[in-house]
């Protein structure tokens, strides 16, 4: 994994290890995924990079007893084949305590062929079939952590790619360890007060547009830039990133990405003055929702969203975002945004979820309450630790089943391997942001990107066998 990708993932995870901390905490009535009042961290950042933790002792999963003093010599070993995500410091191996029992997590590749090494853990962005550890050993499971979109590794969005793995943790609710809400700390994050409308009206009188676009990853399969370029013909859009840039951020410090990130409190205060944020994901997949959706809602802006086709299942209520695909053209969308911009009463309906009782989506509330991991929460494991314990528990159960079969092979059927399914990375073939493929000029880079995504070569997958 490159340094930039590693930093991004670690920043999203916040605190990396939970060491002998309580696996449970009180959750107030009516609140899910956090305490009643969510306090913004001192620096304004929700997803903070970790500090150096030093020796962490024994890591524990949620609700597990304190570890005993037994030796780890006979415990199943989980080998992180993507060592950049190893969620323990400072050594190469760590005993972990999970719900079903204990395992040893390691990033020492020398244990790969050991009979005790029961699972290999891969990070999807790093995974290359041509560099995979072959031959694949019959007693080992392969576990995939891939919270990113197909843009980072398109092979995993196709059946032969995803079915190389036994266990998955992806953005999809159908994966074995689902991570669809990886960018949402809790409901209190959504309830942060929006700037007053008079303040935003003054912002408009100073010459700012109603719509904000902040994107520096251009020409992605979702074809968002071409859509926004067309939208700009019908309504003013202030674009501050590298893509379609037409304005500068207000200070040199914010303009320098080395000194200000998208979690910078000064930048967030600036972005919160816009009434509408264009929120377009880099790829279209069911349940793939990033900070592009949740951050505008945190700031009190209305997301103008294109991304997960299932996004309605997750938003606070049925009147909290504007879905681009509900409009037949960019022009029709622009007309609707202009209407809301000029009608405060109608606009404020989109922020009703910030009021007491305004979050009415029970599926969202239940999903936040039931997830076993937290976002930047020192009292809950992050999803790296959580997935690690999930794999540990799976391997302990598999060992028990193998022992039971060995003791009574005539009475107990052999354990069939669990195989990941295409629904664990549910992403349709990319389509144009508007119009048809035939409408895209031949010299447009979008033509090449769409062609590449239509013609996938899986020649590196033949050495593998499903198990």
Short mmCIF file of C-alpha atoms in Angstrom, two decimals:
data_model
loop_
_atom_site.label_atom_id
_atom_site.label_comp_id
_atom_site.label_asym_id
_atom_site.label_seq_id
_atom_site.Cartn_x
_atom_site.Cartn_y
_atom_site.Cartn_z
CA UNK A 1 0.00 0.00 0.00
CA UNK A 2 1.31 3.48 -0.85
CA UNK A 3 1.94 5.91 1.96
CA UNK A 4 -0.93 8.13 0.90
CA UNK A 5 -3.48 5.30 0.85
CA UNK A 6 -2.25 3.98 4.19
CA UNK A 7 -2.57 7.42 5.77
CA UNK A 8 -6.09 7.83 4.40
CA UNK A 9 -7.27 4.51 5.81
CA UNK A 10 -5.61 5.05 9.17
CA UNK A 11 -7.07 8.53 9.39
CA UNK A 12 -10.52 7.12 8.72
CA UNK A 13 -10.06 4.62 11.51
CA UNK A 14 -8.94 7.09 14.17
CA UNK A 15 -7.71 5.21 17.24
CA UNK A 16 -6.20 1.96 15.96
CA UNK A 17 -6.27 -0.39 18.94
CA UNK A 18 -8.54 -1.10 21.86
CA UNK A 19 -6.43 -2.49 24.66
CA UNK A 20 -8.12 -3.85 27.76
CA UNK A 21 -10.91 -1.30 27.38
CA UNK A 22 -14.52 -1.95 28.18
CA UNK A 23 -16.29 -3.56 25.25
CA UNK A 24 -19.56 -1.82 26.00
CA UNK A 25 -20.74 1.62 26.93
CA UNK A 26 -24.06 3.24 27.75
CA UNK A 27 -26.15 4.47 24.87
CA UNK A 28 -28.83 6.94 25.81
CA UNK A 29 -32.39 6.29 24.82
CA UNK A 30 -33.20 7.64 21.39
CA UNK A 31 -29.55 7.76 20.37
CA UNK A 32 -27.67 5.26 18.23
CA UNK A 33 -24.04 5.00 17.36
CA UNK A 34 -22.86 7.39 20.06
CA UNK A 35 -23.73 9.44 23.11
CA UNK A 36 -26.55 11.95 23.07
CA UNK A 37 -24.16 14.84 22.51
CA UNK A 38 -21.39 14.26 20.02
CA UNK A 39 -18.48 16.59 20.80
CA UNK A 40 -16.46 17.76 17.82
CA UNK A 41 -12.77 16.90 18.42
CA UNK A 42 -10.61 19.84 19.44
CA UNK A 43 -9.10 20.24 15.98
CA UNK A 44 -12.40 19.86 14.15
CA UNK A 45 -11.36 16.54 12.65
CA UNK A 46 -13.69 13.57 12.81
CA UNK A 47 -11.31 11.03 11.34
CA UNK A 48 -7.96 11.62 13.02
CA UNK A 49 -4.72 9.79 12.30
CA UNK A 50 -3.37 7.70 15.18
CA UNK A 51 -0.75 8.79 17.61
CA UNK A 52 2.14 6.54 18.53
CA UNK A 53 0.67 4.17 21.09
CA UNK A 54 3.75 2.21 22.10
CA UNK A 55 3.24 -1.26 23.56
CA UNK A 56 -0.45 -2.10 23.62
CA UNK A 57 -0.56 -5.43 25.45
CA UNK A 58 -3.43 -7.71 24.54
CA UNK A 59 -6.08 -6.41 22.17
CA UNK A 60 -9.68 -7.28 22.89
CA UNK A 61 -12.89 -7.38 20.92
CA UNK A 62 -16.20 -5.99 22.19
CA UNK A 63 -17.76 -7.81 25.14
CA UNK A 64 -14.87 -10.21 25.68
CA UNK A 65 -13.45 -11.22 29.07
CA UNK A 66 -10.05 -10.08 30.21
CA UNK A 67 -7.35 -12.36 28.85
CA UNK A 68 -5.72 -14.98 31.03
CA UNK A 69 -2.06 -15.80 31.21
CA UNK A 70 -2.13 -18.83 28.89
CA UNK A 71 0.52 -19.27 26.24
CA UNK A 72 -0.26 -18.34 22.63
CA UNK A 73 1.72 -21.26 21.19
CA UNK A 74 -1.36 -23.28 20.12
CA UNK A 75 -3.58 -20.39 19.07
CA UNK A 76 -4.71 -19.88 15.46
CA UNK A 77 -2.60 -17.29 13.65
CA UNK A 78 -4.10 -14.55 11.44
CA UNK A 79 -1.51 -13.21 9.02
CA UNK A 80 -1.98 -9.68 7.67
CA UNK A 81 -0.64 -10.06 4.14
CA UNK A 82 -1.12 -6.30 3.76
CA UNK A 83 1.18 -5.29 6.61
CA UNK A 84 0.50 -1.56 6.30
CA UNK A 85 -2.86 -2.11 8.02
CA UNK A 86 -1.58 -4.21 10.94
CA UNK A 87 -3.61 -2.66 13.80
CA UNK A 88 -1.10 -3.18 16.60
CA UNK A 89 2.03 -1.40 17.73
CA UNK A 90 4.93 -1.77 18.01
CA UNK A 91 5.65 -5.47 17.36
CA UNK A 92 4.96 -7.87 14.51
CA UNK A 93 2.59 -10.17 16.43
CA UNK A 94 -0.11 -9.72 19.05
CA UNK A 95 -2.41 -12.01 20.96
CA UNK A 96 -6.01 -10.85 20.54
CA UNK A 97 -9.02 -11.77 22.67
CA UNK A 98 -12.33 -12.09 20.83
CA UNK A 99 -15.83 -13.32 21.59
CA UNK A 100 -15.15 -16.98 20.87
CA UNK A 101 -11.58 -17.11 22.18
CA UNK A 102 -8.04 -15.98 21.42
CA UNK A 103 -5.91 -15.82 18.28
CA UNK A 104 -2.54 -14.40 17.35
CA UNK A 105 -2.49 -11.58 14.80
CA UNK A 106 0.76 -11.18 12.91
CA UNK A 107 2.36 -9.39 9.97
CA UNK A 108 5.42 -11.65 9.91
CA UNK A 109 5.24 -13.39 6.54
CA UNK A 110 7.61 -16.09 7.72
CA UNK A 111 4.64 -17.79 9.42
CA UNK A 112 2.70 -18.07 6.18
CA UNK A 113 3.35 -21.82 5.75
CA UNK A 114 2.82 -22.72 9.41
CA UNK A 115 -0.01 -25.14 10.12
CA UNK A 116 -1.26 -22.77 12.83
CA UNK A 117 -1.67 -19.92 10.33
CA UNK A 118 -5.36 -20.30 9.57
CA UNK A 119 -6.17 -17.08 7.72
CA UNK A 120 -4.50 -14.53 5.48
CA UNK A 121 -5.94 -11.00 5.64
CA UNK A 122 -5.72 -8.81 2.55
CA UNK A 123 -6.44 -5.14 1.92
CA UNK A 124 -8.26 -4.90 -1.39
CA UNK A 125 -6.51 -1.84 -2.78
CA UNK A 126 -3.17 -3.64 -2.40
CA UNK A 127 -4.30 -7.00 -3.74
CA UNK A 128 -2.85 -8.09 -7.08
CA UNK A 129 -3.62 -11.60 -8.29
CA UNK A 130 -0.21 -11.82 -9.95
CA UNK A 131 1.49 -11.14 -6.59
CA UNK A 132 -0.72 -13.35 -4.41
CA UNK A 133 0.89 -15.95 -2.09
CA UNK A 134 0.77 -19.15 -4.14
CA UNK A 135 0.32 -22.02 -3.80
CA UNK A 136 -2.75 -21.43 -1.73
CA UNK A 137 -2.70 -23.69 1.32
CA UNK A 138 -5.73 -25.91 1.83
CA UNK A 139 -6.13 -25.21 5.56
CA UNK A 140 -6.17 -21.41 5.20
CA UNK A 141 -9.01 -18.96 4.68
CA UNK A 142 -8.49 -15.78 2.72
CA UNK A 143 -10.16 -12.69 4.22
CA UNK A 144 -10.64 -9.43 2.33
CA UNK A 145 -10.97 -5.94 3.81
CA UNK A 146 -11.94 -3.53 1.06
CA UNK A 147 -13.97 -0.50 2.06
CA UNK A 148 -13.05 1.32 -1.15
CA UNK A 149 -14.81 1.43 -4.51
CA UNK A 150 -13.88 -0.49 -7.72
CA UNK A 151 -11.78 2.50 -8.74
CA UNK A 152 -9.08 1.13 -6.42
CA UNK A 153 -9.24 -2.48 -7.66
CA UNK A 154 -11.78 -3.27 -10.34
CA UNK A 155 -11.03 -7.02 -10.35
CA UNK A 156 -12.82 -7.44 -7.02
CA UNK A 157 -16.09 -6.25 -8.57
CA UNK A 158 -16.23 -9.32 -10.79
CA UNK A 159 -17.21 -12.78 -9.67
CA UNK A 160 -13.86 -14.53 -10.34
CA UNK A 161 -12.10 -11.82 -8.32
CA UNK A 162 -14.32 -11.62 -5.24
CA UNK A 163 -14.76 -15.40 -5.09
CA UNK A 164 -11.05 -15.84 -4.42
CA UNK A 165 -11.91 -14.93 -0.83
CA UNK A 166 -13.75 -16.73 1.93
CA UNK A 167 -14.59 -13.79 4.17
CA UNK A 168 -15.18 -10.13 3.32
CA UNK A 169 -15.54 -6.75 4.96
CA UNK A 170 -16.73 -4.28 2.34
CA UNK A 171 -19.08 -1.32 2.04
CA UNK A 172 -21.91 -3.71 1.09
CA UNK A 173 -24.50 -4.72 3.68
CA UNK A 174 -24.27 -8.21 2.15
CA UNK A 175 -20.61 -8.72 3.01
CA UNK A 176 -19.67 -10.91 5.95
CA UNK A 177 -18.59 -7.94 8.07
CA UNK A 178 -20.47 -4.96 6.57
CA UNK A 179 -18.97 -1.44 6.58
CA UNK A 180 -21.58 0.77 4.87
CA UNK A 181 -21.50 3.42 7.63
CA UNK A 182 -17.73 3.68 7.89
CA UNK A 183 -17.85 7.48 7.52
CA UNK A 184 -20.71 8.16 9.94
CA UNK A 185 -19.73 8.51 13.64
CA UNK A 186 -23.32 8.52 14.87
CA UNK A 187 -26.62 10.35 14.75
CA UNK A 188 -25.33 13.28 16.81
CA UNK A 189 -22.86 13.97 13.99
CA UNK A 190 -25.84 14.65 11.73
CA UNK A 191 -27.57 16.93 14.25
CA UNK A 192 -24.88 19.63 14.30
CA UNK A 193 -26.65 22.97 13.88
CA UNK A 194 -26.69 24.51 10.42
CA UNK A 195 -25.57 28.12 9.87
CA UNK A 196 -28.49 30.60 10.03
CA UNK A 197 -30.18 31.37 6.73
CA UNK A 198 -29.45 35.12 6.98
CA UNK A 199 -25.74 34.31 7.15
CA UNK A 200 -26.04 32.21 4.02
CA UNK A 201 -28.08 34.92 2.30
CA UNK A 202 -25.28 37.39 2.99
CA UNK A 203 -22.85 34.87 1.53
CA UNK A 204 -24.85 34.83 -1.69
CA UNK A 205 -24.97 38.64 -1.85
CA UNK A 206 -21.17 38.62 -1.72
CA UNK A 207 -21.13 36.79 -5.03
CA UNK A 208 -20.88 33.15 -4.03
CA UNK A 209 -22.86 30.46 -5.84
CA UNK A 210 -25.62 28.36 -4.25
CA UNK A 211 -23.74 25.16 -5.18
CA UNK A 212 -20.30 23.97 -4.06
CA UNK A 213 -18.11 21.42 -5.84
CA UNK A 214 -14.88 20.33 -4.16
CA UNK A 215 -13.19 17.51 -6.03
CA UNK A 216 -9.58 16.88 -7.02
CA UNK A 217 -9.83 13.31 -8.32
CA UNK A 218 -10.91 13.90 -11.88
CA UNK A 219 -12.22 11.72 -14.72
CA UNK A 220 -13.44 8.81 -12.60
CA UNK A 221 -15.77 6.00 -13.79
CA UNK A 222 -18.83 7.70 -12.27
CA UNK A 223 -18.39 10.47 -14.90
CA UNK A 224 -19.15 13.16 -12.32
CA UNK A 225 -17.06 15.94 -13.85
CA UNK A 226 -18.85 15.78 -17.20
CA UNK A 227 -22.19 15.99 -15.39
CA UNK A 228 -21.10 18.97 -13.29
CA UNK A 229 -19.70 20.71 -16.37
CA UNK A 230 -23.12 20.42 -18.01
CA UNK A 231 -24.89 21.53 -14.82
CA UNK A 232 -22.73 24.67 -14.75
CA UNK A 233 -24.45 25.80 -17.95
CA UNK A 234 -27.71 26.27 -16.02
CA UNK A 235 -26.76 27.32 -12.47
CA UNK A 236 -23.69 28.88 -10.84
CA UNK A 237 -21.33 26.36 -9.20
CA UNK A 238 -18.23 27.32 -7.18
CA UNK A 239 -15.60 24.65 -7.81
CA UNK A 240 -12.49 24.71 -5.61
CA UNK A 241 -10.73 21.40 -6.33
CA UNK A 242 -8.55 20.47 -9.28
CA UNK A 243 -11.61 19.29 -11.22
CA UNK A 244 -13.41 22.13 -13.03
CA UNK A 245 -11.74 24.67 -10.74
CA UNK A 246 -13.13 28.18 -11.11
CA UNK A 247 -12.44 29.73 -7.66
CA UNK A 248 -9.67 29.81 -5.09
CA UNK A 249 -10.11 28.96 -1.44
CA UNK A 250 -9.99 32.10 0.72
CA UNK A 251 -6.55 31.71 2.32
CA UNK A 252 -3.15 30.39 1.15
CA UNK A 253 -3.16 27.91 4.03
CA UNK A 254 -6.38 26.30 2.81
CA UNK A 255 -5.12 26.29 -0.75
CA UNK A 256 -2.10 24.23 0.31
CA UNK A 257 -3.21 20.61 0.74
CA UNK A 258 -0.04 19.97 2.74
CA UNK A 259 -1.32 22.19 5.55
CA UNK A 260 -5.12 21.79 5.31
CA UNK A 261 -7.13 18.64 4.79
CA UNK A 262 -10.84 18.21 4.14
CA UNK A 263 -11.29 17.88 7.93
CA UNK A 264 -9.63 21.23 8.66
CA UNK A 265 -11.94 23.30 10.94
CA UNK A 266 -11.31 26.51 8.97
CA UNK A 267 -12.17 24.74 5.73
CA UNK A 268 -15.30 23.17 7.24
CA UNK A 269 -16.48 26.55 8.46
CA UNK A 270 -16.00 27.93 4.95
CA UNK A 271 -17.82 25.03 3.27
CA UNK A 272 -20.76 25.24 5.69
CA UNK A 273 -21.81 28.60 4.23
CA UNK A 274 -22.99 26.92 1.04
CA UNK A 275 -26.60 25.75 0.99
CA UNK A 276 -25.99 22.90 -1.46
CA UNK A 277 -22.99 20.60 -1.94
CA UNK A 278 -22.52 18.52 -5.07
CA UNK A 279 -21.83 15.06 -3.59
CA UNK A 280 -20.88 12.62 -6.32
CA UNK A 281 -19.07 9.37 -5.49
CA UNK A 282 -16.20 8.17 -7.65
CA UNK A 283 -18.07 4.94 -8.45
CA UNK A 284 -21.65 3.71 -8.34
CA UNK A 285 -22.15 0.73 -6.00
CA UNK A 286 -24.95 -0.31 -3.67
CA UNK A 287 -24.19 0.89 -0.12
CA UNK A 288 -20.98 2.70 -1.16
CA UNK A 289 -21.36 6.02 0.68
CA UNK A 290 -18.43 8.17 1.75
CA UNK A 291 -17.83 11.48 3.48
CA UNK A 292 -19.17 13.12 0.30
CA UNK A 293 -22.65 12.25 1.57
CA UNK A 294 -22.28 12.60 5.34
CA UNK A 295 -20.05 15.67 5.64
CA UNK A 296 -22.51 18.09 3.93
CA UNK A 297 -25.24 16.84 6.25
CA UNK A 298 -22.97 17.38 9.24
CA UNK A 299 -22.33 20.95 8.06
CA UNK A 300 -26.01 21.67 7.44
CA UNK A 301 -25.84 21.72 3.64
CA UNK A 302 -28.09 19.70 1.35
CA UNK A 303 -26.20 16.99 -0.56
CA UNK A 304 -26.99 16.92 -4.26
CA UNK A 305 -26.08 13.28 -4.52
CA UNK A 306 -25.18 10.63 -7.02
CA UNK A 307 -23.67 7.39 -5.79
CA UNK A 308 -25.16 4.41 -4.04
CA UNK A 309 -28.42 3.34 -5.73
CA UNK A 310 -29.56 2.19 -2.28
CA UNK A 311 -28.83 5.50 -0.54
CA UNK A 312 -32.50 6.02 0.36
CA UNK A 313 -32.19 3.08 2.75
CA UNK A 314 -29.61 4.96 4.82
CA UNK A 315 -30.42 8.68 4.95
CA UNK A 316 -31.99 10.22 8.12
CA UNK A 317 -35.43 10.67 6.59
CA UNK A 318 -37.05 10.66 3.17
CA UNK A 319 -36.49 14.39 2.64
CA UNK A 320 -32.84 15.02 3.45
CA UNK A 321 -30.93 14.79 0.16
CA UNK A 322 -31.50 15.66 -3.50
CA UNK A 323 -30.90 12.70 -5.80
CA UNK A 324 -29.47 13.65 -9.16
CA UNK A 325 -30.98 10.58 -10.82
CA UNK A 326 -34.48 11.78 -9.94
CA UNK A 327 -34.11 14.47 -12.63
CA UNK A 328 -34.24 13.84 -16.35
CA UNK A 329 -31.44 16.28 -17.12
CA UNK A 330 -28.91 18.63 -15.50
CA UNK A 331 -31.12 21.52 -16.58
CA UNK A 332 -34.12 20.18 -14.66
CA UNK A 333 -31.95 19.65 -11.59
CA UNK A 334 -30.67 23.23 -11.82
CA UNK A 335 -34.24 24.54 -11.97
CA UNK A 336 -35.17 22.64 -8.80
CA UNK A 337 -32.11 23.83 -6.87
CA UNK A 338 -32.85 27.40 -7.93
CA UNK A 339 -36.41 26.99 -6.65
CA UNK A 340 -35.21 25.77 -3.24
CA UNK A 341 -32.58 28.50 -3.09
CA UNK A 342 -35.30 31.13 -3.41
CA UNK A 343 -37.79 29.47 -1.04
CA UNK A 344 -36.48 29.23 2.52
CA UNK A 345 -39.47 27.29 3.84
CA UNK A 346 -39.06 24.55 1.23
CA UNK A 347 -35.28 24.51 1.70
CA UNK A 348 -35.53 24.07 5.48
CA UNK A 349 -37.59 20.91 5.01
CA UNK A 350 -34.35 19.26 3.90
CA UNK A 351 -32.77 20.06 7.29
CA UNK A 352 -35.66 18.81 9.44
CA UNK A 353 -33.58 15.78 10.49
CA UNK A 354 -31.49 18.12 12.67
CA UNK A 355 -34.46 18.74 14.94
CA UNK A 356 -35.44 16.46 17.87
CA UNK A 357 -37.11 13.38 16.46
CA UNK A 358 -36.15 14.37 12.92
CA UNK A 359 -34.15 11.21 12.22
CA UNK A 360 -36.98 8.83 11.41
CA UNK A 361 -35.15 6.14 9.44
CA UNK A 362 -35.30 3.15 11.78
CA UNK A 363 -33.02 1.10 9.55
CA UNK A 364 -30.29 3.72 9.95
CA UNK A 365 -30.82 3.92 13.71
CA UNK A 366 -30.74 0.14 14.11
CA UNK A 367 -27.66 -0.21 11.91
CA UNK A 368 -25.72 2.33 13.96
CA UNK A 369 -26.79 0.72 17.22
CA UNK A 370 -25.99 -2.83 16.14
CA UNK A 371 -22.59 -2.33 14.57
CA UNK A 372 -19.76 -3.68 16.70
CA UNK A 373 -17.23 -0.98 15.83
CA UNK A 374 -17.05 2.76 16.18
CA UNK A 375 -15.74 5.73 14.23
CA UNK A 376 -13.12 7.63 16.19
CA UNK A 377 -14.50 6.14 19.41
CA UNK A 378 -11.93 5.13 22.06
CA UNK A 379 -14.47 2.85 23.78
CA UNK A 380 -15.20 0.70 20.73
CA UNK A 381 -12.88 -1.14 18.35
CA UNK A 382 -12.38 0.38 14.94
CA UNK A 383 -13.40 -1.76 12.00
CA UNK A 384 -9.85 -3.08 11.50
CA UNK A 385 -9.82 -4.60 14.98
CA UNK A 386 -13.44 -5.67 14.61
CA UNK A 387 -12.80 -7.48 11.34
CA UNK A 388 -9.73 -9.12 12.84
CA UNK A 389 -11.84 -10.56 15.67
CA UNK A 390 -14.54 -11.57 13.20
CA UNK A 391 -11.96 -13.65 11.30
CA UNK A 392 -10.57 -15.04 14.55
CA UNK A 393 -14.01 -16.21 15.68
CA UNK A 394 -14.64 -17.75 12.24
CA UNK A 395 -11.38 -19.70 12.39
CA UNK A 396 -12.03 -20.91 15.93
CA UNK A 397 -15.46 -22.16 14.82
CA UNK A 398 -13.88 -23.82 11.78
CA UNK A 399 -11.32 -25.57 13.98
CA UNK A 400 -14.09 -26.87 16.24
CA UNK A 401 -16.01 -28.17 13.22
CA UNK A 402 -12.90 -29.91 11.85
CA UNK A 403 -12.25 -31.57 15.21
CA UNK A 404 -15.85 -32.72 15.44
CA UNK A 405 -15.68 -34.21 11.93
CA UNK A 406 -12.39 -35.97 12.72
CA UNK A 407 -13.93 -37.51 15.85
CA UNK A 408 -17.10 -38.74 14.09
CA UNK A 409 -16.63 -38.63 10.31
CA UNK A 410 -19.59 -40.92 9.72
CA UNK A 411 -22.00 -38.82 11.74
CA UNK A 412 -20.90 -35.25 10.97
CA UNK A 413 -20.66 -33.93 7.40
CA UNK A 414 -17.45 -32.33 6.21
CA UNK A 415 -17.47 -28.56 6.59
CA UNK A 416 -18.00 -26.82 3.25
CA UNK A 417 -15.92 -23.70 2.70
CA UNK A 418 -17.58 -20.31 2.88
CA UNK A 419 -17.08 -18.40 -0.41
CA UNK A 420 -17.56 -14.66 -0.94
CA UNK A 421 -20.26 -13.64 -3.40
CA UNK A 422 -20.50 -10.91 -6.08
CA UNK A 423 -23.10 -9.14 -3.91
CA UNK A 424 -20.25 -8.32 -1.49
CA UNK A 425 -19.03 -5.80 -4.11
CA UNK A 426 -22.27 -4.91 -5.88
CA UNK A 427 -21.24 -2.42 -8.58
CA UNK A 428 -22.92 -2.23 -11.98
CA UNK A 429 -20.95 -1.47 -15.15
CA UNK A 430 -20.17 2.29 -15.34
CA UNK A 431 -22.46 4.45 -17.44
CA UNK A 432 -22.22 8.08 -18.63
CA UNK A 433 -23.12 10.81 -16.15
CA UNK A 434 -25.80 11.97 -18.59
CA UNK A 435 -26.79 11.02 -22.11
CA UNK A 436 -25.34 7.91 -23.74
CA UNK A 437 -21.87 6.60 -24.55
CA UNK A 438 -22.42 7.66 -28.16
CA UNK A 439 -22.78 11.28 -26.99
CA UNK A 440 -19.23 11.37 -25.58
CA UNK A 441 -16.69 12.86 -28.03
CA UNK A 442 -14.02 10.42 -29.18
CA UNK A 443 -11.22 12.57 -27.73
CA UNK A 444 -12.88 12.74 -24.29
CA UNK A 445 -10.96 10.76 -21.66
CA UNK A 446 -14.29 9.42 -20.43
CA UNK A 447 -14.52 7.25 -23.56
CA UNK A 448 -11.33 5.46 -22.65
CA UNK A 449 -12.32 4.98 -19.00
CA UNK A 450 -15.72 3.54 -19.91
CA UNK A 451 -14.14 1.24 -22.50
CA UNK A 452 -11.64 -0.06 -19.97
CA UNK A 453 -14.37 -0.79 -17.46
CA UNK A 454 -16.42 -2.60 -20.11
CA UNK A 455 -13.50 -4.81 -21.16
CA UNK A 456 -12.09 -6.44 -18.05
CA UNK A 457 -9.18 -8.81 -18.38
CA UNK A 458 -9.08 -11.56 -15.73
CA UNK A 459 -6.13 -13.51 -17.10
CA UNK A 460 -4.30 -13.42 -13.76
CA UNK A 461 -7.03 -15.30 -11.93
CA UNK A 462 -6.60 -18.72 -13.52
CA UNK A 463 -4.09 -20.13 -10.95
CA UNK A 464 -6.64 -19.98 -8.14
CA UNK A 465 -9.17 -22.52 -7.09
CA UNK A 466 -12.29 -21.78 -5.06
CA UNK A 467 -12.43 -23.48 -1.70
#
